[in-house]
């Protein structure tokens, strides 16, 4: 299915008077509102192919209806999201869950929805049917060179798929680690990982990047071989300029100051981008902005400040992706809520009075620095986000539009009530 | 399969001289060594039926070979464990994963292995095929009375199975909770849970107990309706004397002083027993004693002190069970290691110089109190554990015996290399 | 010093046009805006006497200037706060830091500032000069009956001071606990605490309450004798109807769902009230709303829902207090920011569409439930808070007014640059 | 005071028969027992000058008696410790708490006790009387160049003191950080810190090192400018070969796998050494080995493996220090317990069957790897530690000897009951 633009326009029309009133109200208070709208309008967050179906936990999965049964249907779903929010213009594939048998056809289909392909993701945390060697004890860090070789080749194959799709980055998340003290030699595991990544790095096309994710625990519960930003940074430094560190918001110990890590990585020119989600405990993979929206704003505050300091293009110089699991919500609604939350945080960060903040920081005027940040955070920027969407042809209120257009009902009628998408 | 006693004896015989030497060495230093051995000999830890297969995470499962394909084979596996350690004389079933179609036959089979059935466990955290209503949004706490009713009836059915197996307790773990703020009304969820449990309580036979587990998070990541010991205690108090609180070691926020909770629950006569495991982060379900063995000792120190203060029988007045997931180890080996770790901690707690500790506590002699505890903890009590096993006809070194007897190889040859047991 | 109302009015006048515009904008969107304003106007948060000076850590304290040198000057400072925000009409004393030598004079002085005295706080976590017995190893839980007796008598003395000040509650926070395994017998410590509290309870006047605080750690780092809400609840239940549980937001392990605890305690009619602050790690005692304002909103959402369900008066039926430490901010500014953050969270909670939320919850419409909560949270309610303040004669923007009126400069000129207030 | 060797010998004599029996028992089971004893005998842990008095928290301090009133008396106290355990041959000074007015005299005095001076520590986390500029908002990271300059000069002064004492390393712990979002620009704070450290680095004598500590929080509760090992490593890398990372065991978020960090830093040749202590929550500064002794063993297991892999000298190639706060124990007893715990963990690590472990790791035999580690950990190695002490002329049981020799009583009679040592 594909959402017809006139239907979105109709819904917008019904909200138009109210929106205009709200927008004008805030526009009067915001400096350079057109600049803010331009940046918001240019901002896109990739949708991962594995997040279009209902997720689960080790205790079970409660599937919803109308889940995409193929890569084509996943592209359709992202098309729906993008038609509504005009901020999800790309899809990030996960191999082997979504092998594009016919890359040309996929490129055409994506283009029909206004989409392109973002970073491709390898998977060595599961065994696939007919796989020769098992990843039970890891992949790129494995003690057995043959297993490492198999995992390296898988990554190189993923790059090849990516090249066909005009993707420009390989995103590597390894679950390699250990469950028990003594299981691993940490040093050798690190060195094996480095050597494996070096082989993959060698296979990268000139204009490609490799993004190295880190995570402290799960699915291994004693150690993870790329366990924190420092270890990822160390690998990325040794690999070279095409390698950098990907930050997944849920991949931190409780209490970690993520925004500080973001600032440091930006300073070192080693920040690849983000996997957005939210969490209260571990890698809970909840809707972005559903648990601690202020933290999300603080991260964007560092991003805007740090990217501007380097003269980076907000829209294109980092990788923006969602990585969440939707256990109790309609996945499309969850993704729509997530993108809205990201754009709200971004808008709030854009309207921070930077000059005043710098002055307050230089004076160690802590009270004032907080007032400045919270002045931006407490502002209701939703009309700015809505206006940016409207100007791009999107919906003023994507979640509500999705419901009013009965999209899920149509998907169920097309695909059936009992479908299970590939993914977690 | 069944382990022949003479083979265990043979292996013991080879270790006999060394064991005797070690045992005599420590026996000379321990007060009332016979009393300690008697208690160790009487101590048993139930094996859960779901822990005999390889576990997994939401990211995948890497199965091993020779996993039990039926309840009969699970009983066999527990028989193997018990034949080796003589401390695993019971099995705790999980319904509907292990419905005993023929209870009489199961009782006979269990008895042949020297086993009986411990607490039965209900399962309302997954949907079963052909189940009428879904537990996607919870069971006993559900907003819909019909779902609650279905879950209540399931629990009552579990009791019925248990009665046929001469079990005496229903163990209830609910995953009921919420993933997002706003999803639940906490108060109504609690009250629904209480009402549901009251109906189940009414169905308990006179000599039965109901054990109410708590857990802060997973599989729900914002709230769990029975989230901590306080909430479980509140329910158990309102239910009545047959209800008490079950402590799973992994079901706590990081930093929780579990031993203090144990002491308080014992004081209030509301401690049901334990699900033993170990963890570094969350409910990691690792081998008992593999991450923080000192904490395990401290828990047993409270148990021995608190049970003695109430004149309780260590062996029979609480429920002792393992609840772990074996993702990278042979499940039987993991269970054997777990039971050994528990017995070591128990032995250490038994040899604490209680009179000296009480005196040090009364004098606030903190240095000395620590010395007294660590004197027991640092003692190598393995010969005591081995001797207790020997006297009961078990192995001096169960893990090693299991390997030397090539048990897994036999199980694989009997059951095949690609089997997957029911469970997580 | 005392802030003259006409100066506040003048500053308000300068902001008047802008405020009116903002207020009218939001008032048009809020149901029953007058009801909301009435509730906001009636809402007051007590200021603790110990929070008017610069706080410190175990590593040092960096004092500011013009700190109050006496109880009289502390009352003045609270007077300043209340004159600005009209929401801090009471002061909570800490004995022995602030013994009111002349209660009548203090009552008169407080009344001159429009203030009264809230709960009185005892202190048995420090030794005072010339104190007979030490609290090094605890107070109400102490192994030595003589120490317990001394601590009980201190608490009764605090009640006596409170009676003279027309206070109606004793707030008890005990640091009693242990630093090392073995130091304490948890059960006996709990029982000693209970017995001690019972004696204090007996001394309460008929119309008084006793509020029992809990805290997991600090200043003891292995156990705290009243370590969590469950233990406080247990004590409060055994004590009787005058006893209830006080929630300090910083007194929880990381990841604790505080709003759920609030809901449960309200349900059981055992919630005493709050010590507000914010934190990222432990009991950081930061400005309310500075780290996780969404959590604060969620707590108020439970409060409004739960108090309304019991027909409670928001303004008077719970104890509202700040408990923070101001290490790098002017304490008065920190307190003004804190009260604003509380009122914002309260206002957001008041405008939640309750009927819609209940419906979404009953339908398990998780997406919609989140939309409803965030609709309220994302609304810029500051004009509502400002209007409520204005109607009570307070400032539209208290922090800014405090600065523009050069209050700190006046305090320094009156009191000197090197003053250190009693407190932490 | 100074402990006379013959008194230690006498006490040893009383324990001699029992010790010999225990030692011979274990010696028979340990490979290369003489090699183990040699390493244990050569191993020393520095005592920090600030840890000889009773510590405190922000809530108060409960001093003990006989605390050292001067640097001379602190040296005496370390002399006592070293006389008893023969493993504390050095003292680590903290400037300005312990300025050696007469370095020659101090060197002589130290030598009389068999001691020398270890790393010197700077202090820019407190303001000293008559200090020109305040460190309220940090030191080496400060926005004001003048404050940074003052802090740099202080560090250079500390080096100068150290040179006079034949110290060879400067240990830098910065509390620099922020309490609130917005207070700091993280990048500029990092860069200021780097520049400041570069100036200090330039002032290092050729044979000196600078050790850069990290800590996630406290006394700042939102960010710390050197917050984790990654940030410390980044600084140390940019500074050069004389700079490396110091690991304080308490300076990690909960759940951090410290042993993995140790392994990585060793691999990168950037591990400076340790500040030993134990903790359950944050930087609790409890007695080493009192909370999680298995973790301590696992750290030593990595140290032995990693140092051997690099051909490092265990005794001299890393800095070994205690950093703890003794709030409820006699500081000397706490330190004696700490050093014993360290030596026990080291002994356990030394007797790990390395070849078997490597084989198990290469086979991914997780069960066996755990058995091998726990075989060493469960061994009662205390007789090895005692024997090593005995051979060096120390006590078989230092804590007990300290008590039997009534050392504290003598210190009190010499120094008085109410003395307060400088330090935290």
Tab-separated table of C-alpha atoms in Angstrom, chain A residues 137 142-143 180-187 190-191 222-225 228-231 233-234 238 253-257 259-260 263-264 267-268 294 298 302 305-306 309 357 361-362 364 366 369-370 373, chain D residues 137 142-143 180-187 190-191 222-225 228-231 233-234 238 253-257 259-260 263-264 267-268 294 298 302 305-306 309 357 361-362 364 366 369-370 373:
chain	number	residue	atom	x	y	z
A	137	UNK	CA	31.031	-18.546	21.163
A	142	UNK	CA	36.394	-16.244	18.084
A	143	UNK	CA	39.327	-18.393	19.214
A	180	UNK	CA	31.399	-16.429	32.779
A	181	UNK	CA	34.728	-15.372	34.267
A	182	UNK	CA	37.476	-17.412	32.682
A	183	UNK	CA	35.598	-18.087	29.474
A	184	UNK	CA	37.604	-15.555	27.480
A	185	UNK	CA	41.031	-14.076	27.290
A	186	UNK	CA	39.963	-10.434	26.939
A	187	UNK	CA	43.160	-9.345	25.238
A	190	UNK	CA	40.126	-7.848	21.411
A	191	UNK	CA	43.054	-8.550	19.136
A	222	UNK	CA	29.710	-11.229	31.915
A	223	UNK	CA	31.664	-9.383	29.245
A	224	UNK	CA	31.176	-7.978	25.779
A	225	UNK	CA	34.276	-7.746	23.648
A	228	UNK	CA	32.040	0.527	25.827
A	229	UNK	CA	32.809	3.611	23.750
A	230	UNK	CA	36.458	3.470	24.761
A	231	UNK	CA	36.908	0.015	23.281
A	233	UNK	CA	37.094	4.142	19.843
A	234	UNK	CA	40.305	2.154	20.263
A	238	UNK	CA	43.511	1.521	14.878
A	253	UNK	CA	25.384	1.085	31.974
A	254	UNK	CA	22.884	2.909	34.127
A	255	UNK	CA	24.013	6.411	34.947
A	256	UNK	CA	26.291	6.812	31.935
A	257	UNK	CA	26.471	10.408	30.765
A	259	UNK	CA	25.846	13.304	26.018
A	260	UNK	CA	29.410	13.655	27.268
A	263	UNK	CA	30.743	15.405	22.745
A	264	UNK	CA	34.090	13.592	23.110
A	267	UNK	CA	35.719	16.248	19.212
A	268	UNK	CA	37.817	13.300	18.058
A	294	UNK	CA	15.286	15.480	28.654
A	298	UNK	CA	20.701	17.069	26.088
A	302	UNK	CA	25.675	18.423	22.301
A	305	UNK	CA	26.918	22.465	19.434
A	306	UNK	CA	29.576	19.949	18.439
A	309	UNK	CA	31.833	23.697	15.989
A	357	UNK	CA	24.797	29.709	27.138
A	361	UNK	CA	29.351	28.782	31.050
A	362	UNK	CA	32.287	31.139	30.906
A	364	UNK	CA	30.201	29.578	35.773
A	366	UNK	CA	25.166	27.500	36.723
A	369	UNK	CA	22.940	27.936	32.198
A	370	UNK	CA	20.136	25.695	33.431
A	373	UNK	CA	18.619	25.070	28.490
D	137	UNK	CA	34.117	25.203	39.470
D	142	UNK	CA	38.425	25.617	34.481
D	143	UNK	CA	37.056	28.188	32.060
D	180	UNK	CA	23.924	20.343	36.072
D	181	UNK	CA	23.280	20.028	32.355
D	182	UNK	CA	24.461	23.173	30.639
D	183	UNK	CA	27.035	24.046	33.277
D	184	UNK	CA	29.971	22.895	31.157
D	185	UNK	CA	31.045	22.675	27.587
D	186	UNK	CA	32.372	19.106	27.704
D	187	UNK	CA	34.725	19.549	24.789
D	190	UNK	CA	38.415	18.232	28.071
D	191	UNK	CA	40.702	20.392	25.993
D	222	UNK	CA	26.149	15.292	36.502
D	223	UNK	CA	29.493	14.921	34.749
D	224	UNK	CA	33.127	14.398	35.583
D	225	UNK	CA	35.601	15.727	33.066
D	228	UNK	CA	35.869	6.895	32.535
D	229	UNK	CA	38.888	4.873	31.454
D	230	UNK	CA	38.337	5.887	27.836
D	231	UNK	CA	38.708	9.567	28.632
D	233	UNK	CA	43.271	6.758	28.119
D	234	UNK	CA	42.660	9.479	25.530
D	238	UNK	CA	47.921	12.458	23.839
D	253	UNK	CA	29.408	2.684	37.320
D	254	UNK	CA	27.643	-0.340	38.740
D	255	UNK	CA	28.111	-3.397	36.573
D	256	UNK	CA	31.354	-2.250	34.983
D	257	UNK	CA	33.604	-5.155	34.115
D	259	UNK	CA	38.901	-6.754	34.962
D	260	UNK	CA	38.291	-6.279	31.248
D	263	UNK	CA	43.260	-6.275	30.501
D	264	UNK	CA	42.773	-3.658	27.766
D	267	UNK	CA	47.491	-4.566	26.371
D	268	UNK	CA	47.901	-0.914	25.416
D	294	UNK	CA	35.774	-12.759	43.777
D	298	UNK	CA	39.374	-11.812	38.823
D	302	UNK	CA	43.992	-10.497	34.595
D	305	UNK	CA	48.111	-13.042	32.977
D	306	UNK	CA	48.600	-9.660	31.348
D	309	UNK	CA	52.364	-11.744	28.764
D	357	UNK	CA	42.882	-22.366	31.423
D	361	UNK	CA	39.478	-21.109	26.541
D	362	UNK	CA	40.717	-22.296	23.185
D	364	UNK	CA	35.378	-22.797	24.509
D	366	UNK	CA	33.192	-22.735	29.589
D	369	UNK	CA	37.320	-22.657	32.533
D	370	UNK	CA	35.107	-21.803	35.497
D	373	UNK	CA	39.374	-20.424	38.158
